[in-house]
mmCIF file of C-alpha atoms in Angstrom:
data_model
loop_
_atom_site.group_PDB
_atom_site.id
_atom_site.type_symbol
_atom_site.label_atom_id
_atom_site.label_comp_id
_atom_site.label_asym_id
_atom_site.label_seq_id
_atom_site.Cartn_x
_atom_site.Cartn_y
_atom_site.Cartn_z
ATOM 1 C CA GLY A 1 12.361 -6.857 13.268
ATOM 2 C CA GLN A 2 10.700 -6.513 9.921
ATOM 3 C CA GLY A 3 11.289 -3.791 7.395
ATOM 4 C CA VAL A 4 11.337 -2.810 3.764
ATOM 5 C CA GLU A 5 13.953 -0.371 2.498
ATOM 6 C CA GLN A 6 14.069 1.543 -0.758
ATOM 7 C CA PRO A 7 16.115 4.505 -2.001
ATOM 8 C CA ASP A 8 14.181 7.755 -1.913
ATOM 9 C CA ASN A 9 14.792 9.006 -5.431
ATOM 10 C CA LEU A 10 15.964 7.886 -8.833
ATOM 11 C CA MET A 11 16.422 10.043 -11.914
ATOM 12 C CA SER A 12 16.594 8.747 -15.442
ATOM 13 C CA VAL A 13 16.178 9.811 -19.054
ATOM 14 C CA GLU A 14 13.383 9.069 -21.465
ATOM 15 C CA GLY A 15 14.104 6.026 -23.622
ATOM 16 C CA THR A 16 16.557 4.497 -21.144
ATOM 17 C CA PHE A 17 15.874 2.342 -18.107
ATOM 18 C CA ALA A 18 15.531 2.643 -14.348
ATOM 19 C CA ARG A 19 16.153 -0.006 -11.710
ATOM 20 C CA VAL A 20 14.365 0.414 -8.407
ATOM 21 C CA ASN A 21 15.959 -1.559 -5.601
ATOM 22 C CA CYS A 22 14.274 -3.014 -2.548
ATOM 23 C CA THR A 23 15.722 -4.850 0.444
ATOM 24 C CA TYR A 24 13.595 -6.480 3.073
ATOM 25 C CA SER A 25 13.668 -8.516 6.211
ATOM 26 C CA THR A 26 10.690 -10.517 7.362
ATOM 27 C CA SER A 27 9.943 -13.386 9.663
ATOM 28 C CA GLY A 28 8.955 -15.874 6.988
ATOM 29 C CA PHE A 29 8.726 -14.745 3.371
ATOM 30 C CA ASN A 30 5.441 -15.052 1.520
ATOM 31 C CA GLY A 31 6.022 -13.012 -1.611
ATOM 32 C CA LEU A 32 6.890 -9.487 -2.675
ATOM 33 C CA SER A 33 4.728 -7.049 -4.635
ATOM 34 C CA TRP A 34 5.445 -3.865 -6.545
ATOM 35 C CA TYR A 35 3.021 -0.975 -6.786
ATOM 36 C CA GLN A 36 3.047 2.304 -8.677
ATOM 37 C CA GLN A 37 1.702 5.412 -6.964
ATOM 38 C CA ARG A 38 1.203 8.746 -8.649
ATOM 39 C CA GLU A 39 1.051 11.899 -6.588
ATOM 40 C CA GLY A 40 -2.325 12.209 -4.912
ATOM 41 C CA HIS A 41 -3.508 8.792 -6.054
ATOM 42 C CA ALA A 42 -3.762 5.325 -4.597
ATOM 43 C CA PRO A 43 -1.136 2.639 -5.285
ATOM 44 C CA VAL A 44 -1.745 0.483 -8.340
ATOM 45 C CA PHE A 45 -0.620 -3.139 -8.383
ATOM 46 C CA LEU A 46 2.155 -3.940 -10.877
ATOM 47 C CA SER A 47 3.679 -7.293 -10.074
ATOM 48 C CA TYR A 48 4.024 -10.078 -7.557
ATOM 49 C CA VAL A 49 7.027 -12.408 -7.201
ATOM 50 C CA VAL A 50 7.611 -15.311 -4.878
ATOM 51 C CA LEU A 51 10.270 -17.348 -6.691
ATOM 52 C CA ASP A 52 13.895 -16.396 -7.249
ATOM 53 C CA GLY A 53 14.921 -15.012 -10.589
ATOM 54 C CA LEU A 54 13.726 -12.581 -13.182
ATOM 55 C CA LYS A 55 10.090 -12.186 -14.169
ATOM 56 C CA ASP A 56 9.592 -10.321 -17.435
ATOM 57 C CA SER A 57 6.310 -8.461 -17.861
ATOM 58 C CA GLY A 58 7.160 -6.390 -20.941
ATOM 59 C CA HIS A 59 7.599 -2.739 -20.039
ATOM 60 C CA PHE A 60 8.895 -3.776 -16.654
ATOM 61 C CA SER A 61 10.567 -6.781 -15.075
ATOM 62 C CA THR A 62 11.041 -7.853 -11.516
ATOM 63 C CA PHE A 63 13.876 -9.769 -9.928
ATOM 64 C CA LEU A 64 13.936 -11.568 -6.612
ATOM 65 C CA SER A 65 16.688 -13.095 -4.498
ATOM 66 C CA ARG A 66 15.189 -14.569 -1.361
ATOM 67 C CA SER A 67 18.542 -15.543 0.142
ATOM 68 C CA ASN A 68 19.654 -11.895 -0.034
ATOM 69 C CA GLY A 69 16.326 -10.345 0.877
ATOM 70 C CA TYR A 70 16.520 -8.308 -2.306
ATOM 71 C CA SER A 71 14.323 -7.412 -5.237
ATOM 72 C CA TYR A 72 14.349 -4.875 -8.010
ATOM 73 C CA LEU A 73 11.849 -3.459 -10.456
ATOM 74 C CA LEU A 74 13.325 -2.721 -13.860
ATOM 75 C CA LEU A 75 11.522 -0.199 -16.035
ATOM 76 C CA THR A 76 12.665 -0.238 -19.657
ATOM 77 C CA GLU A 77 12.164 2.211 -22.527
ATOM 78 C CA LEU A 78 11.174 4.856 -20.060
ATOM 79 C CA GLN A 79 8.501 7.371 -20.888
ATOM 80 C CA ILE A 80 7.794 10.658 -19.155
ATOM 81 C CA LYS A 81 4.554 9.190 -17.837
ATOM 82 C CA ASP A 82 6.525 6.547 -15.926
ATOM 83 C CA SER A 83 7.461 9.288 -13.467
ATOM 84 C CA ALA A 84 5.871 8.141 -10.225
ATOM 85 C CA SER A 85 6.624 6.561 -6.892
ATOM 86 C CA TYR A 86 7.274 2.809 -6.945
ATOM 87 C CA LEU A 87 6.493 0.895 -3.790
ATOM 88 C CA CYS A 88 7.863 -2.438 -2.713
ATOM 89 C CA ALA A 89 5.721 -4.487 -0.329
ATOM 90 C CA VAL A 90 6.306 -7.805 1.379
ATOM 91 C CA ARG A 91 4.018 -10.063 3.298
ATOM 92 C CA GLY A 92 3.925 -9.707 6.361
ATOM 93 C CA TYR A 93 4.164 -10.163 10.051
ATOM 94 C CA GLN A 94 4.266 -13.605 11.529
ATOM 95 C CA GLY A 95 0.838 -15.158 11.499
ATOM 96 C CA GLY A 96 -0.606 -12.282 9.493
ATOM 97 C CA ARG A 97 -1.055 -11.655 5.810
ATOM 98 C CA ALA A 98 -1.060 -7.912 5.307
ATOM 99 C CA LEU A 99 1.524 -6.280 3.068
ATOM 100 C CA ILE A 100 4.291 -4.237 4.649
ATOM 101 C CA PHE A 101 5.289 -1.340 2.401
ATOM 102 C CA GLY A 102 8.527 0.508 1.900
ATOM 103 C CA THR A 103 8.442 4.284 1.647
ATOM 104 C CA GLY A 104 8.706 4.128 -2.116
ATOM 105 C CA THR A 105 11.226 5.337 -4.674
ATOM 106 C CA THR A 106 10.317 8.435 -6.645
ATOM 107 C CA VAL A 107 11.376 7.907 -10.246
ATOM 108 C CA SER A 108 11.754 11.078 -12.278
ATOM 109 C CA VAL A 109 12.029 10.679 -16.048
ATOM 110 C CA SER A 110 13.385 13.656 -17.965
ATOM 111 C CA PRO A 111 13.294 14.283 -21.736
ATOM 112 C CA GLY B 1 -12.543 -5.197 -13.356
ATOM 113 C CA ALA B 2 -11.809 -4.897 -9.669
ATOM 114 C CA LEU B 3 -12.336 -1.471 -8.144
ATOM 115 C CA VAL B 4 -12.373 0.017 -4.688
ATOM 116 C CA TYR B 5 -14.269 3.207 -4.014
ATOM 117 C CA GLN B 6 -13.157 5.126 -0.973
ATOM 118 C CA TYR B 7 -14.868 8.197 0.422
ATOM 119 C CA PRO B 8 -14.620 10.918 1.355
ATOM 120 C CA ARG B 9 -11.571 11.909 -0.716
ATOM 121 C CA ARG B 10 -10.584 14.521 1.778
ATOM 122 C CA THR B 11 -11.846 15.760 5.086
ATOM 123 C CA ILE B 12 -10.998 18.453 7.571
ATOM 124 C CA CYS B 13 -11.893 18.049 11.194
ATOM 125 C CA LYS B 14 -11.323 19.997 14.353
ATOM 126 C CA SER B 15 -8.894 18.636 16.881
ATOM 127 C CA GLY B 16 -10.636 16.220 19.234
ATOM 128 C CA THR B 17 -13.452 15.333 16.867
ATOM 129 C CA SER B 18 -13.945 12.135 14.896
ATOM 130 C CA MET B 19 -14.340 11.211 11.284
ATOM 131 C CA ARG B 20 -15.349 8.095 9.438
ATOM 132 C CA MET B 21 -14.177 6.784 6.092
ATOM 133 C CA GLU B 22 -15.630 4.024 3.982
ATOM 134 C CA CYS B 23 -14.540 1.632 1.267
ATOM 135 C CA GLN B 24 -16.683 -0.229 -1.223
ATOM 136 C CA ALA B 25 -15.287 -3.092 -3.301
ATOM 137 C CA VAL B 26 -16.768 -3.650 -6.741
ATOM 138 C CA GLY B 27 -16.099 -6.578 -9.050
ATOM 139 C CA PHE B 28 -14.553 -8.898 -6.497
ATOM 140 C CA GLN B 29 -15.060 -10.189 -3.002
ATOM 141 C CA ALA B 30 -13.131 -8.223 -0.407
ATOM 142 C CA THR B 31 -12.404 -11.090 1.944
ATOM 143 C CA SER B 32 -9.567 -9.054 3.448
ATOM 144 C CA VAL B 33 -9.232 -5.316 3.919
ATOM 145 C CA ALA B 34 -6.060 -3.662 5.137
ATOM 146 C CA TRP B 35 -6.137 -0.056 6.353
ATOM 147 C CA TYR B 36 -2.984 2.021 5.982
ATOM 148 C CA ARG B 37 -1.919 5.546 6.778
ATOM 149 C CA GLN B 38 0.602 7.309 4.564
ATOM 150 C CA SER B 39 2.301 10.179 6.347
ATOM 151 C CA PRO B 40 3.280 13.463 4.682
ATOM 152 C CA GLN B 41 6.788 11.986 4.555
ATOM 153 C CA LYS B 42 5.352 9.093 2.500
ATOM 154 C CA THR B 43 5.839 6.483 5.216
ATOM 155 C CA PHE B 44 3.309 3.679 4.917
ATOM 156 C CA GLU B 45 1.938 2.441 8.223
ATOM 157 C CA LEU B 46 -0.289 -0.586 8.466
ATOM 158 C CA ILE B 47 -3.104 0.166 10.884
ATOM 159 C CA ALA B 48 -4.993 -3.104 10.857
ATOM 160 C CA LEU B 49 -5.953 -6.096 8.780
ATOM 161 C CA SER B 50 -9.571 -7.180 8.706
ATOM 162 C CA THR B 51 -10.636 -10.559 7.339
ATOM 163 C CA VAL B 52 -14.281 -11.507 7.133
ATOM 164 C CA ASN B 53 -15.232 -13.990 9.848
ATOM 165 C CA SER B 54 -11.993 -13.375 11.737
ATOM 166 C CA ALA B 55 -10.922 -10.945 14.411
ATOM 167 C CA ILE B 56 -9.465 -7.637 13.217
ATOM 168 C CA LYS B 57 -5.725 -7.559 13.840
ATOM 169 C CA TYR B 58 -4.281 -4.179 14.801
ATOM 170 C CA GLU B 59 -0.644 -3.273 14.453
ATOM 171 C CA GLN B 60 1.444 -1.937 17.283
ATOM 172 C CA ASN B 61 0.659 1.738 17.994
ATOM 173 C CA PHE B 62 -2.868 1.391 16.626
ATOM 174 C CA THR B 63 -5.849 0.315 18.702
ATOM 175 C CA GLN B 64 -9.467 -0.526 18.189
ATOM 176 C CA GLU B 65 -10.351 2.164 20.694
ATOM 177 C CA LYS B 66 -8.789 4.805 18.475
ATOM 178 C CA PHE B 67 -9.443 3.324 15.002
ATOM 179 C CA PRO B 68 -12.566 1.150 15.166
ATOM 180 C CA ILE B 69 -13.089 -0.832 11.976
ATOM 181 C CA SER B 70 -16.205 -2.482 10.621
ATOM 182 C CA HIS B 71 -16.092 -5.148 7.914
ATOM 183 C CA PRO B 72 -19.625 -6.553 7.849
ATOM 184 C CA ASN B 73 -19.628 -8.191 4.417
ATOM 185 C CA LEU B 74 -17.535 -8.964 1.333
ATOM 186 C CA SER B 75 -17.924 -5.542 -0.250
ATOM 187 C CA PHE B 76 -17.780 -2.950 2.496
ATOM 188 C CA SER B 77 -15.448 -1.750 5.220
ATOM 189 C CA SER B 78 -15.286 1.409 7.277
ATOM 190 C CA MET B 79 -12.853 2.902 9.724
ATOM 191 C CA THR B 80 -13.321 5.779 12.136
ATOM 192 C CA VAL B 81 -10.594 8.005 13.520
ATOM 193 C CA LEU B 82 -11.754 8.910 17.010
ATOM 194 C CA ASN B 83 -10.538 12.001 18.794
ATOM 195 C CA ALA B 84 -8.356 13.110 15.910
ATOM 196 C CA TYR B 85 -5.279 15.178 16.651
ATOM 197 C CA LEU B 86 -2.485 16.657 14.582
ATOM 198 C CA GLU B 87 -0.460 13.447 14.563
ATOM 199 C CA ASP B 88 -3.374 11.622 12.926
ATOM 200 C CA ARG B 89 -3.180 13.636 9.726
ATOM 201 C CA GLY B 90 -2.228 11.878 6.537
ATOM 202 C CA LEU B 91 -3.617 9.877 3.666
ATOM 203 C CA TYR B 92 -5.656 6.897 4.819
ATOM 204 C CA LEU B 93 -5.845 4.059 2.322
ATOM 205 C CA CYS B 94 -7.901 0.915 2.279
ATOM 206 C CA GLY B 95 -6.522 -2.012 0.340
ATOM 207 C CA ALA B 96 -8.905 -4.860 -0.354
ATOM 208 C CA GLY B 97 -8.162 -8.310 -1.655
ATOM 209 C CA ASP B 98 -9.827 -11.604 -2.322
ATOM 210 C CA TRP B 99 -7.292 -13.746 -0.646
ATOM 211 C CA GLY B 100 -9.135 -16.873 -1.549
ATOM 212 C CA THR B 101 -8.273 -16.453 -5.230
ATOM 213 C CA SER B 102 -5.459 -13.902 -5.511
ATOM 214 C CA ALA B 103 -3.436 -13.950 -2.376
ATOM 215 C CA GLU B 104 -1.140 -11.071 -3.056
ATOM 216 C CA THR B 105 -3.063 -8.442 -4.950
ATOM 217 C CA LEU B 106 -4.507 -5.535 -3.017
ATOM 218 C CA TYR B 107 -6.769 -3.092 -4.799
ATOM 219 C CA PHE B 108 -6.601 0.335 -3.249
ATOM 220 C CA GLY B 109 -9.182 3.012 -2.875
ATOM 221 C CA SER B 110 -8.253 6.568 -3.808
ATOM 222 C CA GLY B 111 -7.546 7.413 -0.199
ATOM 223 C CA THR B 112 -9.016 9.789 2.346
ATOM 224 C CA ARG B 113 -6.811 12.744 3.140
ATOM 225 C CA LEU B 114 -7.337 13.844 6.716
ATOM 226 C CA THR B 115 -6.439 17.335 7.839
ATOM 227 C CA VAL B 116 -6.773 18.174 11.516
ATOM 228 C CA LEU B 117 -7.110 21.771 12.598
#
């Protein structure tokens, strides 16, 4: 079957970093996206990766290993406002193109 | 920029009644609209994917008879929850994308929170 797995929670300290892991299994891989969702709000697109390796986007980076079905989102120089849920999403079911989401990892940044 | 307006933000309906939610895309062409339900436990369920000029594809456990969707043009989509019961409660999200130009980006509306009494 298909699925996207993420840890439920992650705690970190302001000024340090947080790495949000994601493992997935799909029938045919067509890219992986990361979204940020704040409580009571809609998900906001952060990044999309389809090739193996690290993609640096400044405040955050994303890594992908297709052979391992694994990705991570790395948040650096954490700020309190980075506290949110981070969702991993992969495309999709065979023949379809919709994103399949994980349940998200709640990142809590403390002073 | 690309925006998606979703309304209503929240709604309360009596068990067995129906409610409709709508999404309006602004600043891009919503060639595809995916409807999701996020449970109180934060689980994301894909309900259906609608692409203009194609048949709407429903996921397992979701049917057109229960969640009819309309996607008449490149800026508007609506979904109705018919005969709502307690298990239908949650945050309903529409995610719209222009999959002709940006295949992976979905822009989400603010969600419609459904409470069933």
